[in-house]
Tab-separated table of C-alpha atoms in Angstrom:
chain	number	residue	atom	x	y	z
A	34	UNK	CA	0.067	0.015	-0.010
A	35	UNK	CA	1.378	3.443	-0.956
A	36	UNK	CA	1.456	5.883	1.816
A	37	UNK	CA	1.463	9.689	1.433
A	38	UNK	CA	1.584	12.316	4.163
A	39	UNK	CA	0.013	15.667	3.180
A	40	UNK	CA	-0.540	17.224	6.742
A	41	UNK	CA	0.407	20.870	6.801
A	42	UNK	CA	-0.325	21.387	3.119
A	43	UNK	CA	-3.027	23.948	1.972
A	44	UNK	CA	-5.521	23.601	-0.623
A	45	UNK	CA	-5.021	22.655	-3.590
A	46	UNK	CA	-1.858	20.564	-2.605
A	47	UNK	CA	-3.601	17.620	-1.134
A	48	UNK	CA	-5.823	17.176	-4.095
A	49	UNK	CA	-3.348	17.650	-6.813
A	50	UNK	CA	-0.805	15.151	-5.068
A	51	UNK	CA	-3.413	12.566	-4.635
A	52	UNK	CA	-4.546	12.794	-8.001
A	53	UNK	CA	-1.273	11.991	-9.272
A	54	UNK	CA	-1.247	8.602	-7.520
A	55	UNK	CA	-4.949	7.771	-8.558
A	56	UNK	CA	-4.177	8.400	-12.154
A	57	UNK	CA	-1.570	5.553	-11.819
A	58	UNK	CA	-4.380	3.431	-10.692
A	59	UNK	CA	-2.725	2.467	-7.740
A	60	UNK	CA	-5.165	-0.293	-6.008
A	61	UNK	CA	-4.554	0.841	-2.386
A	62	UNK	CA	-3.473	4.458	-1.025
A	63	UNK	CA	-3.110	5.641	2.493
A	64	UNK	CA	-3.455	9.430	2.857
A	65	UNK	CA	-2.776	11.264	6.011
A	66	UNK	CA	-4.403	14.759	6.379
A	67	UNK	CA	-4.961	17.204	9.140
A	68	UNK	CA	-7.719	19.527	7.549
A	69	UNK	CA	-11.377	18.834	7.304
A	70	UNK	CA	-11.284	20.538	4.081
A	71	UNK	CA	-8.609	18.538	2.517
A	72	UNK	CA	-10.419	15.286	3.846
A	73	UNK	CA	-13.631	16.280	2.014
A	74	UNK	CA	-11.737	17.416	-1.210
A	75	UNK	CA	-9.578	14.231	-1.329
A	76	UNK	CA	-12.738	11.992	-0.646
A	77	UNK	CA	-14.512	13.493	-3.424
A	78	UNK	CA	-11.553	13.266	-5.755
A	79	UNK	CA	-11.126	9.360	-4.957
A	80	UNK	CA	-14.860	8.732	-5.598
A	81	UNK	CA	-14.626	10.661	-8.942
A	82	UNK	CA	-11.878	7.925	-9.893
A	83	UNK	CA	-14.109	5.307	-8.266
A	84	UNK	CA	-12.273	4.515	-5.443
A	85	UNK	CA	-13.742	3.681	-2.093
A	86	UNK	CA	-12.961	5.710	0.941
A	87	UNK	CA	-12.602	4.687	4.514
A	88	UNK	CA	-11.839	7.415	6.891
A	89	UNK	CA	-10.384	7.123	10.542
A	90	UNK	CA	-9.836	10.198	12.674
A	91	UNK	CA	-7.280	10.379	15.265
A	92	UNK	CA	-6.360	13.339	17.283
A	93	UNK	CA	-7.541	15.926	14.774
A	94	UNK	CA	-5.643	13.889	11.964
A	95	UNK	CA	-7.478	12.018	9.272
A	96	UNK	CA	-6.332	8.702	7.925
A	97	UNK	CA	-7.939	7.965	4.505
A	98	UNK	CA	-7.673	4.472	3.081
A	99	UNK	CA	-8.410	4.612	-0.707
A	100	UNK	CA	-9.228	1.368	-2.512
A	101	UNK	CA	-9.814	0.862	-6.091
A	102	UNK	CA	-13.486	-0.431	-6.643
A	103	UNK	CA	-16.987	0.571	-7.558
A	104	UNK	CA	-18.254	3.412	-5.768
A	105	UNK	CA	-20.865	6.055	-6.247
A	106	UNK	CA	-19.286	8.789	-8.108
A	107	UNK	CA	-19.838	12.251	-6.287
A	108	UNK	CA	-21.290	14.988	-8.161
A	109	UNK	CA	-19.899	17.648	-5.906
A	110	UNK	CA	-16.924	19.821	-6.814
A	111	UNK	CA	-13.601	19.840	-4.956
A	112	UNK	CA	-11.852	23.171	-4.309
A	113	UNK	CA	-10.416	22.849	-7.861
A	114	UNK	CA	-11.831	21.014	-10.886
A	115	UNK	CA	-9.365	18.127	-10.826
A	116	UNK	CA	-11.374	15.295	-11.553
A	117	UNK	CA	-9.537	14.206	-14.785
A	118	UNK	CA	-12.265	15.271	-17.197
A	119	UNK	CA	-11.588	18.262	-19.422
A	120	UNK	CA	-13.852	21.174	-18.954
A	121	UNK	CA	-14.408	24.516	-21.013
A	122	UNK	CA	-12.118	27.180	-19.591
A	123	UNK	CA	-11.306	30.815	-20.304
A	124	UNK	CA	-8.862	31.241	-23.117
A	125	UNK	CA	-7.138	34.265	-21.379
A	126	UNK	CA	-6.598	35.323	-17.865
A	127	UNK	CA	-5.925	38.827	-16.744
A	128	UNK	CA	-4.235	39.134	-13.419
A	129	UNK	CA	-4.412	42.815	-12.325
A	130	UNK	CA	-4.469	42.833	-8.549
A	131	UNK	CA	-1.769	42.292	-5.702
A	132	UNK	CA	-4.297	39.788	-4.256
A	133	UNK	CA	-6.776	37.172	-5.244
A	134	UNK	CA	-10.143	38.243	-3.603
A	135	UNK	CA	-10.658	40.746	-0.841
A	136	UNK	CA	-9.845	40.719	2.783
A	137	UNK	CA	-6.796	39.537	4.422
A	138	UNK	CA	-3.647	40.528	2.435
A	139	UNK	CA	-1.621	37.493	3.653
A	140	UNK	CA	-4.400	35.122	2.643
A	141	UNK	CA	-4.819	36.735	-0.789
A	142	UNK	CA	-1.151	35.928	-1.641
A	143	UNK	CA	-1.367	32.334	-0.617
A	144	UNK	CA	-4.655	31.970	-2.552
A	145	UNK	CA	-3.105	33.479	-5.826
A	146	UNK	CA	-0.275	31.063	-5.514
A	147	UNK	CA	-2.533	28.052	-4.990
A	148	UNK	CA	-4.590	29.204	-7.956
A	149	UNK	CA	-1.542	29.360	-10.354
A	150	UNK	CA	-0.344	26.106	-8.963
A	151	UNK	CA	-3.698	24.518	-9.581
A	152	UNK	CA	-3.752	25.776	-12.980
A	153	UNK	CA	-0.364	24.481	-13.750
A	154	UNK	CA	-1.822	20.993	-12.827
A	155	UNK	CA	-4.902	21.252	-14.645
A	156	UNK	CA	-5.765	19.524	-18.069
A	157	UNK	CA	-7.252	22.497	-19.701
A	158	UNK	CA	-5.084	25.519	-20.072
A	159	UNK	CA	-5.533	29.205	-20.934
A	160	UNK	CA	-3.697	30.374	-23.965
A	161	UNK	CA	-2.573	33.556	-22.393
A	162	UNK	CA	-2.063	34.961	-18.857
A	163	UNK	CA	-1.519	38.836	-18.627
A	164	UNK	CA	-0.022	40.531	-15.696
A	165	UNK	CA	-0.661	44.323	-15.112
A	166	UNK	CA	0.008	46.733	-12.576
A	167	UNK	CA	1.709	45.599	-9.375
A	168	UNK	CA	0.766	41.933	-10.302
A	169	UNK	CA	3.805	42.091	-12.651
A	170	UNK	CA	6.035	41.610	-9.595
A	171	UNK	CA	5.036	37.822	-9.923
A	172	UNK	CA	7.085	37.624	-13.118
A	173	UNK	CA	10.306	39.188	-11.994
A	174	UNK	CA	13.363	37.405	-10.155
A	175	UNK	CA	12.599	36.023	-6.837
A	176	UNK	CA	8.942	35.857	-7.356
A	177	UNK	CA	7.262	33.100	-5.157
A	178	UNK	CA	5.573	31.734	-7.977
A	179	UNK	CA	8.372	31.877	-10.675
A	180	UNK	CA	8.727	28.177	-10.956
A	181	UNK	CA	4.867	27.635	-11.339
A	182	UNK	CA	4.784	30.351	-14.303
A	183	UNK	CA	7.675	28.879	-15.983
A	184	UNK	CA	6.027	25.450	-15.805
A	185	UNK	CA	2.714	26.909	-17.453
A	186	UNK	CA	4.965	28.595	-20.226
A	187	UNK	CA	6.696	25.288	-20.746
A	188	UNK	CA	3.224	23.838	-21.367
A	189	UNK	CA	2.338	26.464	-24.031
A	190	UNK	CA	0.817	29.335	-21.888
A	191	UNK	CA	1.947	32.704	-23.127
A	192	UNK	CA	2.997	34.752	-20.252
A	193	UNK	CA	2.492	38.378	-21.237
A	194	UNK	CA	3.417	41.371	-19.008
A	195	UNK	CA	2.445	44.887	-19.340
A	196	UNK	CA	5.623	46.810	-20.703
A	197	UNK	CA	4.380	50.125	-19.077
A	198	UNK	CA	4.057	48.543	-15.774
A	199	UNK	CA	7.464	47.206	-15.964
A	200	UNK	CA	8.661	50.715	-16.654
A	201	UNK	CA	6.703	52.214	-13.737
A	202	UNK	CA	8.003	49.914	-11.085
A	203	UNK	CA	11.622	49.931	-12.668
A	204	UNK	CA	11.587	46.063	-13.261
A	205	UNK	CA	11.981	45.606	-16.880
A	206	UNK	CA	15.578	44.341	-16.296
A	207	UNK	CA	14.315	41.848	-13.611
A	208	UNK	CA	11.597	40.097	-15.797
A	209	UNK	CA	12.214	36.474	-15.414
A	210	UNK	CA	9.340	34.728	-17.240
A	211	UNK	CA	7.107	35.709	-20.231
A	212	UNK	CA	7.697	38.728	-22.367
A	213	UNK	CA	6.818	42.263	-22.384
A	214	UNK	CA	3.585	43.358	-24.065
A	215	UNK	CA	1.342	46.639	-24.562
A	216	UNK	CA	-2.006	47.741	-24.008
A	217	UNK	CA	-3.238	47.572	-27.492
A	218	UNK	CA	-2.394	43.842	-27.816
A	219	UNK	CA	-3.878	43.056	-24.367
A	220	UNK	CA	-7.096	44.864	-25.492
A	221	UNK	CA	-7.074	42.937	-28.942
A	222	UNK	CA	-6.950	39.591	-27.280
A	223	UNK	CA	-9.511	40.388	-24.497
A	224	UNK	CA	-12.049	41.564	-26.886
A	225	UNK	CA	-11.521	38.578	-29.142
A	226	UNK	CA	-11.547	35.543	-26.590
A	227	UNK	CA	-13.343	34.488	-23.587
A	228	UNK	CA	-11.336	35.653	-20.506
A	229	UNK	CA	-11.330	35.854	-16.660
A	230	UNK	CA	-10.271	38.833	-14.770
A	231	UNK	CA	-8.661	38.391	-11.480
């Protein structure tokens, strides 16, 4: 039986890591978690791959025993759509904010990183991701998401960064992933394709 310890890892990491093993069709998998959210999301994912799930709780930790077999597939979605089936997605993503969502700044930074990580692991990818305003800082040297953006680029996603914004923040020489673009090109793409603005 394969064992994986995913304690202390925030969403979507436990789902993505478990998915990698389920895709290998391992007959039995033991997953150790310490979050009720992760427990629910991993359980739903396992059901979508037709694994049975047996959960044992010990001192606020959850031991999930996953076994390949016939189960009812859950219709509910996990924190990210990682069920293995291709779904329609936006062709372009525009990232403009320092944070993802409103509220706690620290949480916003964690969420944007989790979103990009989940996106890189998804089966369906956008054609382009645009970075504007202070969000261009994600594309320069020492960015906490640099490796994720490079992985997306290697998978064929165009990383396009506002040139005016790079100049404004004096970061043109520090651009480490993607290429500089202009507002005319950004406007053309956004008017011609489906897009998501974050």
